[in-house]
Amino acid sequence: MTKNILISGASVAGPALAWWLRHHGFRPTVVERAPSLREGGYKIDIRGVAVDVVRRMGLLEKVHAASTDMRGAAFVNKRGKQLATLDADTFGFRHGDDTEILRGDLAEILYDSTREDVEYVFGDWITGLDQREDGVHVTFAHGAPRRFDLVVGADGLHSGVRALAFGPEEDFLRRFDAYISISTVPNTHQLDRWELLHSAAPGKMVNVYSTARADDAKAAFWFSAPPLAYDRRDVDGQKDLVAGQFAGLGWEIPELLESMREAGDFYFDPVCQITMDHLSAGRVTLLGDAGYCPSPASGQGTSLALAGAYVLAGELAAAGGDFAVAFARYEAEMRPFIDKNQALAKTALRGILPQSRAFAWFNTRMIKLMPYLPGRNRVLEQMARPVREAANALVLKEYARAA
């Protein structure tokens, strides 16, 4: 009987899966490379069926209490003049109980809800997976080898479990020739649950925002570029790369770049997806960004992770621990949902990174004129429909709880 399950990654997908596995009577262990829970991070959306998953966990009230509580967004020119504004829910295509929260706040809520009855091992990571008839024999960078019935890679875009069980990252990476960098900066604009967006040049966008209960702000730099060579461990080199892309541009960009260099939470990655023919290899499977990252442009990574955790744990329970059956059903349930949400990214990226000044001007002009357009609500509904359809493109099964 499958009981002991190792999960790699303690951000969102891993602790969410741990919650549901305990709910169904399994014994999960979570291993995380970072020495402690990762705090802060950028804002993320929880939409559609993912909201229902959080509700079934009894955590929706806590999630809503920790929401960013954003009021709106404004597009500004290089002189800081507001060209157009939108309220936060319209800007984020949110509807009903959809919400937005900082990644670190959601991770903390999930961790706090599982820490009492789930084993967490921080400051360690998986270095080897040896699948045998009696389970997976796992070696770690620091800890002693252990045997588990199953292993789940919930360790993000650059998943170590995926590399060990399926092969090199490049085999599954779908690039969009774009990059994103996010870091904490001083709230010099005194933004109060508000964000500013500046189309700095064709293929370059800067986004600054401050959320509820935050004294500081976040600055995001988006830019188009062909595949770039850089060392993922060289943070200073990555900061130089971002600064070079935005050198000489106006608005508040020079000051933001200086603040970025001082930031301790610098994040940089390509805007890309993980696409895989199969999510499982024997006793190993993947969850969330590790198996089906939709890219930050889609805004659906968190929702996919939460829904995937619910389905994977539920199918393991429904199959009585028969992992071969459960993994096949997990993938069959999730595949249409994954495909629908990944399809959002390419279209969304065109709006985030206009490739010409004319297109950027047209987008801003449309937003500015939106309140005065005939049939405004109908236009907004048309814009939001692809996101809402994708966010709800999964019917959650009812999985019986373990006795």
Tab-separated table of C-alpha atoms in Angstrom:
chain	number	residue	atom	x	y	z
A	1	MET	CA	0.000	0.000	0.000
A	2	THR	CA	1.466	3.332	-1.081
A	3	LYS	CA	1.770	5.588	1.955
A	4	ASN	CA	5.120	7.369	2.196
A	5	ILE	CA	5.428	10.094	-0.421
A	6	LEU	CA	8.347	12.480	-0.851
A	7	ILE	CA	7.563	15.936	-2.249
A	8	SER	CA	10.358	18.166	-3.521
A	9	GLY	CA	9.532	21.856	-3.102
A	10	ALA	CA	7.905	23.893	-0.316
A	11	SER	CA	6.512	26.899	-2.176
A	12	VAL	CA	2.847	26.490	-3.193
A	13	ALA	CA	2.397	23.202	-5.057
A	14	GLY	CA	4.312	21.086	-2.516
A	15	PRO	CA	2.543	22.167	0.694
A	16	ALA	CA	-0.832	22.114	-1.092
A	17	LEU	CA	-0.209	18.512	-2.137
A	18	ALA	CA	0.966	17.658	1.383
A	19	TRP	CA	-2.324	19.038	2.759
A	20	TRP	CA	-4.427	16.861	0.469
A	21	LEU	CA	-2.274	13.766	0.944
A	22	ARG	CA	-2.693	14.004	4.722
A	23	HIS	CA	-6.415	14.562	4.158
A	24	HIS	CA	-6.503	11.198	2.366
A	25	GLY	CA	-4.387	9.320	4.898
A	26	PHE	CA	-0.954	9.364	3.234
A	27	ARG	CA	2.325	10.285	4.930
A	28	PRO	CA	4.031	13.077	2.967
A	29	THR	CA	7.520	14.428	3.548
A	30	VAL	CA	8.508	17.763	1.981
A	31	VAL	CA	12.141	18.566	1.200
A	32	GLU	CA	13.114	22.148	0.328
A	33	ARG	CA	16.484	23.436	-0.838
A	34	ALA	CA	16.075	26.825	0.882
A	35	PRO	CA	17.076	26.929	4.556
A	36	SER	CA	13.610	28.165	5.552
A	37	LEU	CA	10.279	29.065	4.044
A	38	ARG	CA	10.736	31.587	1.235
A	39	GLU	CA	9.038	34.849	2.171
A	40	GLY	CA	7.839	37.727	0.000
A	41	GLY	CA	7.768	37.210	-3.739
A	42	TYR	CA	5.521	38.699	-6.374
A	43	LYS	CA	1.728	38.825	-6.497
A	44	ILE	CA	-0.120	35.835	-7.885
A	45	ASP	CA	-3.733	35.111	-8.819
A	46	ILE	CA	-6.039	32.367	-7.558
A	47	ARG	CA	-8.900	31.957	-10.008
A	48	GLY	CA	-11.780	29.696	-10.941
A	49	VAL	CA	-11.570	26.100	-9.760
A	50	ALA	CA	-8.453	26.910	-7.703
A	51	VAL	CA	-10.624	29.119	-5.496
A	52	ASP	CA	-12.865	26.107	-4.897
A	53	VAL	CA	-9.811	24.005	-3.975
A	54	VAL	CA	-8.768	26.578	-1.365
A	55	ARG	CA	-12.353	26.737	-0.101
A	56	ARG	CA	-12.433	22.939	0.342
A	57	MET	CA	-9.227	23.216	2.363
A	58	GLY	CA	-10.976	25.669	4.701
A	59	LEU	CA	-8.354	28.322	3.906
A	60	LEU	CA	-10.274	30.760	1.715
A	61	GLU	CA	-10.974	33.182	4.564
A	62	LYS	CA	-7.261	33.335	5.440
A	63	VAL	CA	-6.337	33.811	1.793
A	64	HIS	CA	-8.822	36.648	1.361
A	65	ALA	CA	-7.548	38.272	4.575
A	66	ALA	CA	-4.010	38.251	3.153
A	67	SER	CA	-4.999	39.518	-0.307
A	68	THR	CA	-3.066	42.315	-1.969
A	69	ASP	CA	-6.239	44.434	-1.847
A	70	MET	CA	-5.091	46.318	-4.931
A	71	ARG	CA	-7.243	49.285	-5.970
A	72	GLY	CA	-6.137	49.764	-9.554
A	73	ALA	CA	-3.459	50.345	-12.158
A	74	ALA	CA	-2.332	53.267	-14.297
A	75	PHE	CA	-0.328	53.404	-17.520
A	76	VAL	CA	2.166	56.282	-17.462
A	77	ASN	CA	4.405	57.988	-20.009
A	78	LYS	CA	8.089	58.858	-19.546
A	79	ARG	CA	7.117	62.047	-17.674
A	80	GLY	CA	4.981	60.065	-15.225
A	81	LYS	CA	1.695	61.387	-16.606
A	82	GLN	CA	-1.172	58.921	-16.247
A	83	LEU	CA	-2.453	57.959	-19.685
A	84	ALA	CA	-5.147	55.478	-18.662
A	85	THR	CA	-6.382	53.697	-15.524
A	86	LEU	CA	-8.268	50.517	-14.691
A	87	ASP	CA	-9.696	49.173	-11.444
A	88	ALA	CA	-7.811	46.200	-10.020
A	89	ASP	CA	-10.336	43.452	-10.768
A	90	THR	CA	-10.756	44.558	-14.376
A	91	PHE	CA	-6.991	44.828	-14.810
A	92	GLY	CA	-6.489	41.349	-13.338
A	93	PHE	CA	-9.496	39.719	-15.067
A	94	ARG	CA	-10.779	38.651	-11.656
A	95	HIS	CA	-14.369	37.595	-11.060
A	96	GLY	CA	-16.411	36.504	-8.048
A	97	ASP	CA	-14.158	35.053	-5.335
A	98	ASP	CA	-11.014	35.219	-7.494
A	99	THR	CA	-8.263	36.823	-5.482
A	100	GLU	CA	-4.668	38.027	-5.610
A	101	ILE	CA	-2.039	37.362	-2.942
A	102	LEU	CA	1.722	37.544	-2.559
A	103	ARG	CA	3.369	34.202	-3.286
A	104	GLY	CA	5.117	34.208	0.086
A	105	ASP	CA	1.888	34.878	1.967
A	106	LEU	CA	0.147	31.944	0.269
A	107	ALA	CA	3.150	29.697	0.943
A	108	GLU	CA	3.045	30.654	4.619
A	109	ILE	CA	-0.694	29.898	4.878
A	110	LEU	CA	-0.194	26.469	3.301
A	111	TYR	CA	2.856	25.717	5.447
A	112	ASP	CA	1.119	26.746	8.664
A	113	SER	CA	-1.823	24.493	7.806
A	114	THR	CA	0.439	21.431	7.360
A	115	ARG	CA	3.485	21.899	9.595
A	116	GLU	CA	1.967	20.056	12.585
A	117	ASP	CA	1.439	16.744	10.789
A	118	VAL	CA	3.792	16.865	7.796
A	119	GLU	CA	7.562	16.352	7.957
A	120	TYR	CA	9.446	19.288	6.427
A	121	VAL	CA	13.183	19.069	5.708
A	122	PHE	CA	14.717	22.459	4.872
A	123	GLY	CA	18.195	23.119	3.511
A	124	ASP	CA	18.440	19.865	1.562
A	125	TRP	CA	17.612	18.519	-1.877
A	126	ILE	CA	17.391	15.324	-3.891
A	127	THR	CA	20.554	14.203	-5.686
A	128	GLY	CA	19.565	10.727	-6.853
A	129	LEU	CA	16.481	8.609	-7.576
A	130	ASP	CA	16.829	4.835	-7.796
A	131	GLN	CA	13.496	3.223	-8.648
A	132	ARG	CA	13.161	-0.353	-7.455
A	133	GLU	CA	10.353	-2.835	-6.954
A	134	ASP	CA	9.899	-1.808	-3.327
A	135	GLY	CA	9.918	1.966	-3.954
A	136	VAL	CA	12.247	4.848	-4.765
A	137	HIS	CA	15.586	4.938	-2.988
A	138	VAL	CA	16.467	8.609	-2.672
A	139	THR	CA	19.800	10.224	-1.952
A	140	PHE	CA	20.134	13.781	-0.669
A	141	ALA	CA	22.786	16.477	-0.739
A	142	HIS	CA	23.097	16.393	3.061
A	143	GLY	CA	20.700	13.926	4.673
A	144	ALA	CA	20.971	10.157	4.817
A	145	PRO	CA	19.442	8.090	1.978
A	146	ARG	CA	15.785	7.138	2.460
A	147	ARG	CA	13.198	4.983	0.737
A	148	PHE	CA	9.783	6.316	-0.324
A	149	ASP	CA	6.878	4.730	-2.130
A	150	LEU	CA	6.553	7.697	-4.519
A	151	VAL	CA	8.350	10.951	-5.331
A	152	VAL	CA	6.654	14.123	-6.565
A	153	GLY	CA	8.588	16.964	-8.147
A	154	ALA	CA	6.882	20.191	-7.105
A	155	ASP	CA	10.130	22.139	-7.340
A	156	GLY	CA	9.320	24.681	-9.999
A	157	LEU	CA	10.482	25.648	-13.458
A	158	HIS	CA	14.052	24.449	-12.885
A	159	SER	CA	12.956	21.188	-11.267
A	160	GLY	CA	15.737	18.947	-10.044
A	161	VAL	CA	13.372	15.965	-9.866
A	162	ARG	CA	12.409	16.456	-13.516
A	163	ALA	CA	16.066	16.530	-14.523
A	164	LEU	CA	16.786	13.302	-12.631
A	165	ALA	CA	13.718	11.358	-13.774
A	166	PHE	CA	12.986	12.744	-17.246
A	167	GLY	CA	16.073	14.478	-18.634
A	168	PRO	CA	17.556	17.933	-19.293
A	169	GLU	CA	15.406	21.044	-18.851
A	170	GLU	CA	15.986	22.137	-22.456
A	171	ASP	CA	14.085	19.061	-23.667
A	172	PHE	CA	10.874	20.444	-22.186
A	173	LEU	CA	11.366	24.206	-22.329
A	174	ARG	CA	9.200	26.239	-24.679
A	175	ARG	CA	10.688	29.722	-24.971
A	176	PHE	CA	8.875	32.954	-25.811
A	177	ASP	CA	12.021	35.062	-26.354
A	178	ALA	CA	11.184	37.185	-23.337
A	179	TYR	CA	12.453	37.599	-19.770
A	180	ILE	CA	11.146	38.908	-16.465
A	181	SER	CA	12.898	40.278	-13.394
A	182	ILE	CA	11.196	41.190	-10.094
A	183	SER	CA	12.666	42.665	-6.928
A	184	THR	CA	11.711	44.709	-3.881
A	185	VAL	CA	12.344	48.459	-4.155
A	186	PRO	CA	11.557	51.505	-1.970
A	187	ASN	CA	8.025	52.819	-2.381
A	188	THR	CA	9.209	56.222	-3.582
A	189	HIS	CA	5.957	56.777	-5.462
A	190	GLN	CA	3.998	56.274	-2.206
A	191	LEU	CA	1.753	53.832	-3.990
A	192	ASP	CA	-1.200	52.696	-1.909
A	193	ARG	CA	-2.388	49.343	-3.291
A	194	TRP	CA	-1.764	50.717	-6.744
A	195	GLU	CA	0.476	49.887	-9.672
A	196	LEU	CA	2.106	51.839	-12.464
A	197	LEU	CA	2.985	50.468	-15.885
A	198	HIS	CA	5.354	52.102	-18.335
A	199	SER	CA	5.982	50.902	-21.880
A	200	ALA	CA	9.618	51.997	-21.964
A	201	ALA	CA	10.381	50.956	-25.551
A	202	PRO	CA	9.182	48.333	-28.048
A	203	GLY	CA	9.467	45.009	-26.248
A	204	LYS	CA	10.193	46.579	-22.837
A	205	MET	CA	7.741	47.100	-19.963
A	206	VAL	CA	8.272	48.251	-16.361
A	207	ASN	CA	5.680	47.583	-13.670
A	208	VAL	CA	5.861	49.013	-10.111
A	209	TYR	CA	3.309	48.202	-7.416
A	210	SER	CA	2.742	48.233	-3.667
A	211	THR	CA	0.265	45.906	-1.961
A	212	ALA	CA	-1.740	46.033	1.264
A	213	ARG	CA	0.308	45.878	4.485
A	214	ALA	CA	3.529	46.616	2.564
A	215	ASP	CA	5.821	49.561	3.214
A	216	ASP	CA	7.944	48.830	0.167
A	217	ALA	CA	7.131	48.148	-3.486
A	218	LYS	CA	7.938	45.609	-6.186
A	219	ALA	CA	9.475	46.464	-9.544
A	220	ALA	CA	9.079	44.120	-12.501
A	221	PHE	CA	11.124	44.463	-15.672
A	222	TRP	CA	9.789	42.615	-18.726
A	223	PHE	CA	11.734	42.557	-21.973
A	224	SER	CA	11.910	40.724	-25.286
A	225	ALA	CA	15.205	39.145	-26.295
A	226	PRO	CA	16.477	36.040	-28.061
A	227	PRO	CA	17.890	33.278	-25.817
A	228	LEU	CA	20.536	34.842	-23.567
A	229	ALA	CA	23.587	33.135	-22.109
A	230	TYR	CA	23.966	33.693	-18.355
A	231	ASP	CA	24.827	31.822	-15.173
A	232	ARG	CA	21.709	31.065	-13.096
A	233	ARG	CA	23.830	31.272	-9.933
A	234	ASP	CA	25.432	34.618	-10.796
A	235	VAL	CA	22.877	37.100	-9.439
A	236	ASP	CA	25.111	40.132	-10.000
A	237	GLY	CA	25.589	39.093	-13.604
A	238	GLN	CA	21.826	38.821	-14.067
A	239	LYS	CA	21.349	42.278	-12.574
A	240	ASP	CA	23.909	43.619	-15.050
A	241	LEU	CA	21.993	41.944	-17.859
A	242	VAL	CA	18.684	43.571	-16.856
A	243	ALA	CA	20.340	46.964	-16.359
A	244	GLY	CA	21.884	46.724	-19.819
A	245	GLN	CA	18.518	46.012	-21.418
A	246	PHE	CA	16.987	49.157	-19.877
A	247	ALA	CA	20.011	51.462	-20.008
A	248	GLY	CA	19.272	54.979	-21.226
A	249	LEU	CA	15.501	54.734	-20.916
A	250	GLY	CA	13.402	57.386	-19.194
A	251	TRP	CA	10.727	57.691	-16.499
A	252	GLU	CA	11.976	56.362	-13.135
A	253	ILE	CA	13.922	53.517	-14.704
A	254	PRO	CA	17.461	54.608	-13.663
A	255	GLU	CA	16.401	54.878	-10.008
A	256	LEU	CA	14.550	51.550	-10.155
A	257	LEU	CA	17.597	49.843	-11.631
A	258	GLU	CA	19.759	51.189	-8.806
A	259	SER	CA	17.260	49.867	-6.257
A	260	MET	CA	17.188	46.529	-8.074
A	261	ARG	CA	20.952	46.222	-7.613
A	262	GLU	CA	20.515	46.588	-3.835
A	263	ALA	CA	17.591	44.168	-3.597
A	264	GLY	CA	18.061	40.960	-1.635
A	265	ASP	CA	15.149	39.145	-3.268
A	266	PHE	CA	16.097	39.536	-6.930
A	267	TYR	CA	14.286	37.144	-9.297
A	268	PHE	CA	15.150	36.597	-12.956
A	269	ASP	CA	13.958	33.985	-15.426
A	270	PRO	CA	12.920	33.504	-19.024
A	271	VAL	CA	9.228	33.773	-19.814
A	272	CYS	CA	8.694	30.182	-20.876
A	273	GLN	CA	6.602	27.056	-20.464
A	274	ILE	CA	7.285	23.453	-19.562
A	275	THR	CA	5.562	21.094	-21.988
A	276	MET	CA	5.758	17.341	-21.463
A	277	ASP	CA	4.241	14.331	-23.210
A	278	HIS	CA	3.991	12.482	-19.893
A	279	LEU	CA	3.981	13.754	-16.320
A	280	SER	CA	5.081	10.481	-14.744
A	281	ALA	CA	7.992	8.057	-15.008
A	282	GLY	CA	7.445	4.954	-12.897
A	283	ARG	CA	7.044	6.015	-9.277
A	284	VAL	CA	7.921	9.665	-9.976
A	285	THR	CA	5.495	12.352	-11.110
A	286	LEU	CA	5.479	16.133	-11.489
A	287	LEU	CA	3.196	18.832	-10.148
A	288	GLY	CA	2.765	22.525	-10.941
A	289	ASP	CA	5.514	24.466	-12.729
A	290	ALA	CA	7.807	21.433	-12.660
A	291	GLY	CA	5.500	19.603	-15.047
A	292	TYR	CA	3.374	22.253	-16.741
A	293	CYS	CA	4.590	25.780	-16.068
A	294	PRO	CA	2.264	28.070	-18.076
A	295	SER	CA	4.686	31.058	-17.758
A	296	PRO	CA	4.149	34.245	-15.726
A	297	ALA	CA	2.406	35.784	-18.749
A	298	SER	CA	-0.579	33.465	-18.293
A	299	GLY	CA	-1.152	34.381	-14.635
A	300	GLN	CA	-2.332	30.798	-14.067
A	301	GLY	CA	0.649	29.007	-12.540
A	302	THR	CA	-0.704	29.102	-8.993
A	303	SER	CA	-4.169	27.966	-10.015
A	304	LEU	CA	-2.713	25.034	-11.965
A	305	ALA	CA	-0.600	24.041	-8.960
A	306	LEU	CA	-3.495	24.159	-6.496
A	307	ALA	CA	-5.854	22.250	-8.786
A	308	GLY	CA	-3.139	19.724	-9.652
A	309	ALA	CA	-2.459	19.050	-5.961
A	310	TYR	CA	-6.141	18.354	-5.359
A	311	VAL	CA	-6.438	16.011	-8.336
A	312	LEU	CA	-3.183	14.107	-7.755
A	313	ALA	CA	-3.929	13.375	-4.093
A	314	GLY	CA	-7.550	12.550	-4.884
A	315	GLU	CA	-6.653	10.089	-7.634
A	316	LEU	CA	-4.097	8.363	-5.404
A	317	ALA	CA	-6.804	7.936	-2.792
A	318	ALA	CA	-9.404	6.766	-5.328
A	319	ALA	CA	-6.976	4.180	-6.724
A	320	GLY	CA	-6.231	2.815	-3.262
A	321	GLY	CA	-2.602	3.849	-3.615
A	322	ASP	CA	-2.129	2.112	-6.999
A	323	PHE	CA	0.202	4.755	-8.367
A	324	ALA	CA	0.173	3.557	-11.987
A	325	VAL	CA	-3.603	3.923	-12.165
A	326	ALA	CA	-3.598	7.157	-10.171
A	327	PHE	CA	-0.885	8.841	-12.229
A	328	ALA	CA	-2.665	7.981	-15.484
A	329	ARG	CA	-5.955	9.389	-14.179
A	330	TYR	CA	-4.208	12.490	-12.793
A	331	GLU	CA	-2.753	13.282	-16.193
A	332	ALA	CA	-6.010	12.543	-18.018
A	333	GLU	CA	-7.897	14.903	-15.704
A	334	MET	CA	-5.329	17.665	-15.860
A	335	ARG	CA	-4.271	17.601	-19.514
A	336	PRO	CA	-7.176	19.648	-21.001
A	337	PHE	CA	-6.908	22.118	-18.105
A	338	ILE	CA	-3.146	22.459	-18.640
A	339	ASP	CA	-3.502	22.962	-22.394
A	340	LYS	CA	-6.230	25.572	-22.006
A	341	ASN	CA	-4.235	27.613	-19.506
A	342	GLN	CA	-0.937	27.376	-21.339
A	343	ALA	CA	-2.665	28.684	-24.467
A	344	LEU	CA	-3.280	32.005	-22.673
A	345	ALA	CA	0.388	32.931	-22.455
A	346	LYS	CA	1.204	33.859	-26.045
A	347	THR	CA	-1.735	36.243	-26.408
A	348	ALA	CA	-1.156	37.775	-22.983
A	349	LEU	CA	2.507	38.397	-23.718
A	350	ARG	CA	1.644	40.464	-26.789
A	351	GLY	CA	-0.291	42.817	-24.517
A	352	ILE	CA	2.457	42.941	-21.896
A	353	LEU	CA	5.264	43.535	-24.390
A	354	PRO	CA	4.017	45.484	-27.431
A	355	GLN	CA	6.590	45.148	-30.196
A	356	SER	CA	5.989	48.620	-31.625
A	357	ARG	CA	5.249	52.092	-30.256
A	358	ALA	CA	2.128	52.194	-32.410
A	359	PHE	CA	0.732	49.030	-30.808
A	360	ALA	CA	1.597	50.305	-27.303
A	361	TRP	CA	-0.144	53.612	-28.078
A	362	PHE	CA	-3.210	51.789	-29.426
A	363	ASN	CA	-3.483	49.569	-26.326
A	364	THR	CA	-3.222	52.536	-23.969
A	365	ARG	CA	-5.692	54.551	-26.002
A	366	MET	CA	-8.241	51.739	-25.921
A	367	ILE	CA	-7.935	51.490	-22.132
A	368	LYS	CA	-8.328	55.261	-21.772
A	369	LEU	CA	-11.451	55.301	-23.954
A	370	MET	CA	-12.953	52.173	-22.368
A	371	PRO	CA	-15.313	54.020	-19.947
A	372	TYR	CA	-16.843	55.902	-22.870
A	373	LEU	CA	-17.191	53.090	-25.385
A	374	PRO	CA	-20.684	51.874	-26.317
A	375	GLY	CA	-21.176	48.412	-24.876
A	376	ARG	CA	-18.214	48.805	-22.508
A	377	ASN	CA	-19.250	45.856	-20.333
A	378	ARG	CA	-19.601	43.634	-23.369
A	379	VAL	CA	-16.093	44.580	-24.548
A	380	LEU	CA	-14.615	43.888	-21.107
A	381	GLU	CA	-16.382	40.550	-20.947
A	382	GLN	CA	-14.921	39.596	-24.321
A	383	MET	CA	-11.440	40.476	-23.059
A	384	ALA	CA	-11.852	38.509	-19.832
A	385	ARG	CA	-13.600	35.481	-21.330
A	386	PRO	CA	-10.476	33.475	-22.365
A	387	VAL	CA	-9.019	33.792	-18.849
A	388	ARG	CA	-12.272	32.861	-17.118
A	389	GLU	CA	-12.892	29.908	-19.416
A	390	ALA	CA	-9.365	28.609	-18.851
A	391	ALA	CA	-9.571	29.122	-15.083
A	392	ASN	CA	-12.750	27.050	-14.938
A	393	ALA	CA	-11.835	24.393	-17.518
A	394	LEU	CA	-11.766	21.615	-14.923
A	395	VAL	CA	-14.614	19.996	-13.034
A	396	LEU	CA	-13.405	18.949	-9.607
A	397	LYS	CA	-14.319	15.393	-8.699
A	398	GLU	CA	-15.530	14.510	-5.230
A	399	TYR	CA	-12.872	12.270	-3.666
A	400	ALA	CA	-13.847	10.365	-0.547
A	401	ARG	CA	-11.819	11.293	2.523
A	402	ALA	CA	-9.811	8.573	4.234
A	403	ALA	CA	-11.561	7.015	7.200
